[in-house]
Amino acid sequence: MEDAIIQLTGGLDSTVLAHHLKDKYRIHGVFINYGYAPQVKEFELVKELAQSLAIELKVVDFSSYIKSFDLLPISSSNYMLKHQFLIEILASLSAYPDLNKVFVGWLKGEWNKKKEMLDQVQATLDFKVIAPFSDLTKGEVIRLGQRLGVDFTKTWSCIVSGKVHCGFCMPCRSRKRAFKESSLDDPTHYYYNESPDEIDEFISKSNVEETYGRFIKPFLEYTKEYSKEFMDNYINLMRKGNG
């Protein structure tokens, strides 16, 4: 059986991908630690997945690197640094220096945005990145996961909390939409149960303070995962991000 690396995040896509590949490759997993609260839950789920599928797992610590950037600590911007995906690929390869094939759970649309840069780097450094789901939507991946017997309660999407899915962050909204697209019941417990469209509309019509007061502050107070100092500073960071 051929060896291959897989990036494991605890999310829907990488979890389904691991189940999809488990009988085709000898999988070596990589978890990249950013050092934020949601990753406590993500890492717990990744370790459980690795144990259940007999995947060797290594952790790459990115926490110091990420925190050197002046970004909102709980925001999708943490995962959208320019060319961050490429750095993560190289980090995964460095965890297993004898391997040169990396599987990622990128979906339809994601792959095309990244492929041109990847092609150049892959040719130079002699490694291969494979995205088996590059022609699939998240809803289609969920249907595949159901056929493979994936327990979706053992996956995590929220980038705000590791205690409960907030229901308002971008990945939570994407998760809600994907289950609706799949026509399968969503087993996820969300703190906010408004539809993604309702949340999109509110955010589009609201300023930073209104969004913070309506969704973020009550949720942070509920989870108690962040210090009072962090919460006091968060609104200023949001203003700066919108400046």
Tab-separated table of C-alpha atoms in Angstrom:
chain	number	residue	atom	x	y	z
A	1	MET	CA	0.000	0.000	0.000
A	2	GLU	CA	1.378	3.426	-0.978
A	3	ASP	CA	2.119	6.004	1.742
A	4	ALA	CA	0.519	9.450	1.691
A	5	ILE	CA	0.074	12.466	3.959
A	6	ILE	CA	-3.348	13.887	4.796
A	7	GLN	CA	-4.071	17.191	6.491
A	8	LEU	CA	-6.541	16.570	9.319
A	9	THR	CA	-8.489	19.493	10.755
A	10	GLY	CA	-11.389	17.872	12.542
A	11	GLY	CA	-13.681	19.315	9.875
A	12	LEU	CA	-16.216	17.642	7.620
A	13	ASP	CA	-14.076	17.568	4.495
A	14	SER	CA	-10.858	16.139	5.914
A	15	THR	CA	-12.758	13.595	8.035
A	16	VAL	CA	-14.674	12.274	5.028
A	17	LEU	CA	-11.422	12.301	3.035
A	18	ALA	CA	-9.691	10.148	5.663
A	19	HIS	CA	-12.485	7.574	5.472
A	20	HIS	CA	-12.374	7.730	1.664
A	21	LEU	CA	-8.617	6.989	1.590
A	22	LYS	CA	-8.226	4.549	4.473
A	23	ASP	CA	-8.350	1.412	2.316
A	24	LYS	CA	-6.374	2.915	-0.576
A	25	TYR	CA	-3.286	4.358	1.170
A	26	ARG	CA	-1.215	4.002	4.298
A	27	ILE	CA	-2.182	7.388	5.725
A	28	HIS	CA	0.080	9.690	7.740
A	29	GLY	CA	-1.897	12.528	9.343
A	30	VAL	CA	-0.830	16.097	10.087
A	31	PHE	CA	-2.648	18.480	12.433
A	32	ILE	CA	-1.555	22.124	12.232
A	33	ASN	CA	-1.969	23.917	15.557
A	34	TYR	CA	-2.813	27.633	15.406
A	35	GLY	CA	-3.206	27.919	19.174
A	36	TYR	CA	-6.824	29.095	19.300
A	37	ALA	CA	-9.728	27.908	21.464
A	38	PRO	CA	-11.635	25.983	18.759
A	39	GLN	CA	-8.614	23.798	18.138
A	40	VAL	CA	-8.935	22.158	21.536
A	41	LYS	CA	-12.047	20.447	20.181
A	42	GLU	CA	-10.595	19.969	16.703
A	43	PHE	CA	-7.494	18.230	18.054
A	44	GLU	CA	-9.597	16.002	20.290
A	45	LEU	CA	-11.605	14.860	17.265
A	46	VAL	CA	-8.514	14.446	15.078
A	47	LYS	CA	-6.857	12.224	17.678
A	48	GLU	CA	-10.015	10.129	17.943
A	49	LEU	CA	-10.211	9.819	14.141
A	50	ALA	CA	-6.533	8.887	13.848
A	51	GLN	CA	-6.929	6.187	16.482
A	52	SER	CA	-10.070	4.729	14.909
A	53	LEU	CA	-8.521	4.563	11.419
A	54	ALA	CA	-4.993	3.608	12.597
A	55	ILE	CA	-3.475	6.823	11.178
A	56	GLU	CA	-0.048	7.933	12.375
A	57	LEU	CA	-0.483	11.548	13.535
A	58	LYS	CA	2.011	14.387	13.870
A	59	VAL	CA	1.365	17.948	15.058
A	60	VAL	CA	2.944	21.038	13.481
A	61	ASP	CA	2.926	24.039	15.853
A	62	PHE	CA	1.964	27.211	13.973
A	63	SER	CA	0.759	29.136	17.026
A	64	SER	CA	3.723	31.521	17.285
A	65	TYR	CA	3.764	32.136	13.536
A	66	ILE	CA	0.057	32.958	13.310
A	67	LYS	CA	0.038	35.180	16.396
A	68	SER	CA	2.852	37.281	14.928
A	69	PHE	CA	0.217	38.717	12.564
A	70	ASP	CA	-2.102	41.455	13.781
A	71	LEU	CA	-5.342	39.676	12.913
A	72	LEU	CA	-8.635	39.038	14.632
A	73	PRO	CA	-7.932	36.015	16.850
A	74	ILE	CA	-11.306	34.393	16.157
A	75	SER	CA	-12.088	35.138	12.567
A	76	SER	CA	-11.927	33.371	9.254
A	77	SER	CA	-9.092	35.778	8.429
A	78	ASN	CA	-6.842	33.551	10.535
A	79	TYR	CA	-7.224	30.863	7.914
A	80	MET	CA	-7.009	33.184	4.921
A	81	LEU	CA	-3.516	34.650	5.135
A	82	LYS	CA	-2.076	35.201	1.674
A	83	HIS	CA	-0.533	31.917	0.473
A	84	GLN	CA	-1.133	30.336	3.912
A	85	PHE	CA	-2.323	27.137	2.246
A	86	LEU	CA	1.074	26.745	0.581
A	87	ILE	CA	2.916	27.158	3.875
A	88	GLU	CA	0.646	24.520	5.401
A	89	ILE	CA	1.420	22.100	2.574
A	90	LEU	CA	5.140	22.563	3.114
A	91	ALA	CA	4.692	22.170	6.868
A	92	SER	CA	2.874	18.879	6.306
A	93	LEU	CA	5.705	17.636	4.104
A	94	SER	CA	8.281	18.674	6.690
A	95	ALA	CA	6.487	16.499	9.253
A	96	TYR	CA	7.127	13.480	7.004
A	97	PRO	CA	10.311	14.311	5.039
A	98	ASP	CA	10.413	10.904	3.336
A	99	LEU	CA	6.987	11.339	1.754
A	100	ASN	CA	6.058	13.557	-1.187
A	101	LYS	CA	2.300	13.107	-1.652
A	102	VAL	CA	-0.238	15.191	0.271
A	103	PHE	CA	-4.027	14.769	0.185
A	104	VAL	CA	-6.214	17.770	1.024
A	105	GLY	CA	-9.964	18.150	1.404
A	106	TRP	CA	-10.311	21.211	-0.841
A	107	LEU	CA	-13.680	21.451	-2.539
A	108	LYS	CA	-15.003	22.676	-5.860
A	109	GLY	CA	-13.770	26.220	-6.414
A	110	GLU	CA	-11.005	26.054	-3.793
A	111	TRP	CA	-8.773	23.871	-5.961
A	112	ASN	CA	-8.843	26.125	-9.033
A	113	LYS	CA	-7.908	29.175	-6.948
A	114	LYS	CA	-4.787	27.454	-5.614
A	115	LYS	CA	-3.754	25.156	-8.444
A	116	GLU	CA	-1.704	27.618	-10.524
A	117	MET	CA	0.638	28.482	-7.665
A	118	LEU	CA	0.811	24.865	-6.532
A	119	ASP	CA	1.799	23.669	-10.000
A	120	GLN	CA	4.855	25.914	-9.992
A	121	VAL	CA	5.995	24.921	-6.503
A	122	GLN	CA	5.296	21.214	-6.991
A	123	ALA	CA	7.457	21.143	-10.100
A	124	THR	CA	10.303	22.869	-8.265
A	125	LEU	CA	10.228	20.866	-5.042
A	126	ASP	CA	9.049	17.514	-6.448
A	127	PHE	CA	5.932	16.837	-4.425
A	128	LYS	CA	2.316	16.214	-5.301
A	129	VAL	CA	-0.847	17.700	-3.813
A	130	ILE	CA	-4.039	15.756	-4.543
A	131	ALA	CA	-7.566	17.069	-3.921
A	132	PRO	CA	-10.000	14.190	-4.594
A	133	PHE	CA	-12.987	16.418	-3.771
A	134	SER	CA	-12.035	19.226	-6.157
A	135	ASP	CA	-15.150	18.596	-8.275
A	136	LEU	CA	-17.517	18.237	-5.310
A	137	THR	CA	-19.529	20.661	-3.221
A	138	LYS	CA	-19.637	20.351	0.562
A	139	GLY	CA	-23.148	18.925	0.308
A	140	GLU	CA	-21.897	16.204	-2.033
A	141	VAL	CA	-19.043	15.438	0.379
A	142	ILE	CA	-21.596	15.038	3.176
A	143	ARG	CA	-23.556	12.534	1.086
A	144	LEU	CA	-20.298	10.642	0.402
A	145	GLY	CA	-19.538	10.678	4.115
A	146	GLN	CA	-22.926	9.182	4.892
A	147	ARG	CA	-22.233	6.319	2.480
A	148	LEU	CA	-18.860	5.764	4.169
A	149	GLY	CA	-20.448	5.688	7.619
A	150	VAL	CA	-18.965	8.952	8.911
A	151	ASP	CA	-20.355	10.171	12.245
A	152	PHE	CA	-20.822	13.895	11.570
A	153	THR	CA	-21.179	14.645	15.269
A	154	LYS	CA	-17.463	13.811	15.388
A	155	THR	CA	-16.573	16.740	13.096
A	156	TRP	CA	-16.058	20.415	13.894
A	157	SER	CA	-16.508	23.526	11.757
A	158	CYS	CA	-16.757	26.497	14.147
A	159	ILE	CA	-13.742	28.824	14.225
A	160	VAL	CA	-15.014	30.757	17.254
A	161	SER	CA	-15.558	28.068	19.866
A	162	GLY	CA	-14.568	24.560	20.813
A	163	LYS	CA	-17.564	24.080	23.120
A	164	VAL	CA	-20.514	24.514	20.765
A	165	HIS	CA	-20.887	25.527	17.119
A	166	CYS	CA	-21.681	29.236	17.207
A	167	GLY	CA	-23.883	29.074	14.110
A	168	PHE	CA	-22.892	32.549	12.876
A	169	CYS	CA	-19.252	32.326	11.749
A	170	MET	CA	-18.546	31.719	8.070
A	171	PRO	CA	-17.709	27.984	8.427
A	172	CYS	CA	-20.819	27.383	10.572
A	173	ARG	CA	-22.954	29.033	7.907
A	174	SER	CA	-21.242	26.918	5.261
A	175	ARG	CA	-21.943	23.788	7.316
A	176	LYS	CA	-25.638	24.666	7.635
A	177	ARG	CA	-25.921	25.287	3.894
A	178	ALA	CA	-24.122	22.039	3.061
A	179	PHE	CA	-26.455	19.872	5.128
A	180	LYS	CA	-29.435	21.591	3.545
A	181	GLU	CA	-27.937	20.938	0.087
A	182	SER	CA	-27.306	17.289	0.968
A	183	SER	CA	-30.963	16.786	1.994
A	184	LEU	CA	-29.689	15.013	5.129
A	185	ASP	CA	-30.535	15.932	8.713
A	186	ASP	CA	-27.956	18.209	10.314
A	187	PRO	CA	-27.001	16.639	13.682
A	188	THR	CA	-25.067	19.748	14.737
A	189	HIS	CA	-26.103	21.744	17.797
A	190	TYR	CA	-25.750	25.466	17.041
A	191	TYR	CA	-25.941	28.285	19.571
A	192	TYR	CA	-27.593	30.494	16.937
A	193	ASN	CA	-30.138	28.669	14.798
A	194	GLU	CA	-30.906	31.452	12.341
A	195	SER	CA	-30.486	30.470	8.707
A	196	PRO	CA	-27.263	31.466	6.938
A	197	ASP	CA	-29.239	33.835	4.722
A	198	GLU	CA	-30.742	35.598	7.741
A	199	ILE	CA	-27.298	36.058	9.292
A	200	ASP	CA	-25.817	37.232	5.984
A	201	GLU	CA	-28.560	39.826	5.666
A	202	PHE	CA	-28.072	41.098	9.225
A	203	ILE	CA	-24.308	41.438	8.796
A	204	SER	CA	-24.680	43.203	5.440
A	205	LYS	CA	-26.971	45.817	6.982
A	206	SER	CA	-25.167	46.258	10.308
A	207	ASN	CA	-22.036	47.998	11.518
A	208	VAL	CA	-19.260	46.435	13.597
A	209	GLU	CA	-20.828	47.325	16.961
A	210	GLU	CA	-24.221	45.912	15.979
A	211	THR	CA	-22.741	42.641	14.739
A	212	TYR	CA	-20.584	42.331	17.859
A	213	GLY	CA	-23.526	43.077	20.168
A	214	ARG	CA	-25.982	40.793	18.372
A	215	PHE	CA	-23.852	37.702	17.820
A	216	ILE	CA	-20.292	37.786	19.114
A	217	LYS	CA	-20.414	39.251	22.632
A	218	PRO	CA	-23.318	37.097	23.935
A	219	PHE	CA	-21.668	33.980	22.554
A	220	LEU	CA	-18.247	34.758	24.034
A	221	GLU	CA	-19.861	35.433	27.404
A	222	TYR	CA	-21.683	32.097	27.164
A	223	THR	CA	-18.635	29.955	26.311
A	224	LYS	CA	-16.216	31.764	28.680
A	225	GLU	CA	-13.342	30.573	26.488
A	226	TYR	CA	-11.757	34.009	26.232
A	227	SER	CA	-10.538	36.429	28.864
A	228	LYS	CA	-12.280	39.711	29.714
A	229	GLU	CA	-9.257	41.543	28.318
A	230	PHE	CA	-9.677	39.732	25.027
A	231	MET	CA	-13.368	40.610	24.854
A	232	ASP	CA	-12.670	44.264	25.697
A	233	ASN	CA	-10.103	44.464	22.913
A	234	TYR	CA	-12.068	42.503	20.351
A	235	ILE	CA	-14.337	45.330	19.240
A	236	ASN	CA	-11.290	47.530	18.575
A	237	LEU	CA	-9.724	44.763	16.506
A	238	MET	CA	-12.948	44.457	14.534
A	239	ARG	CA	-12.950	48.188	13.835
A	240	LYS	CA	-9.350	47.987	12.699
A	241	GLY	CA	-10.189	45.045	10.439
A	242	ASN	CA	-12.911	47.112	8.788
A	243	GLY	CA	-10.788	50.229	8.519
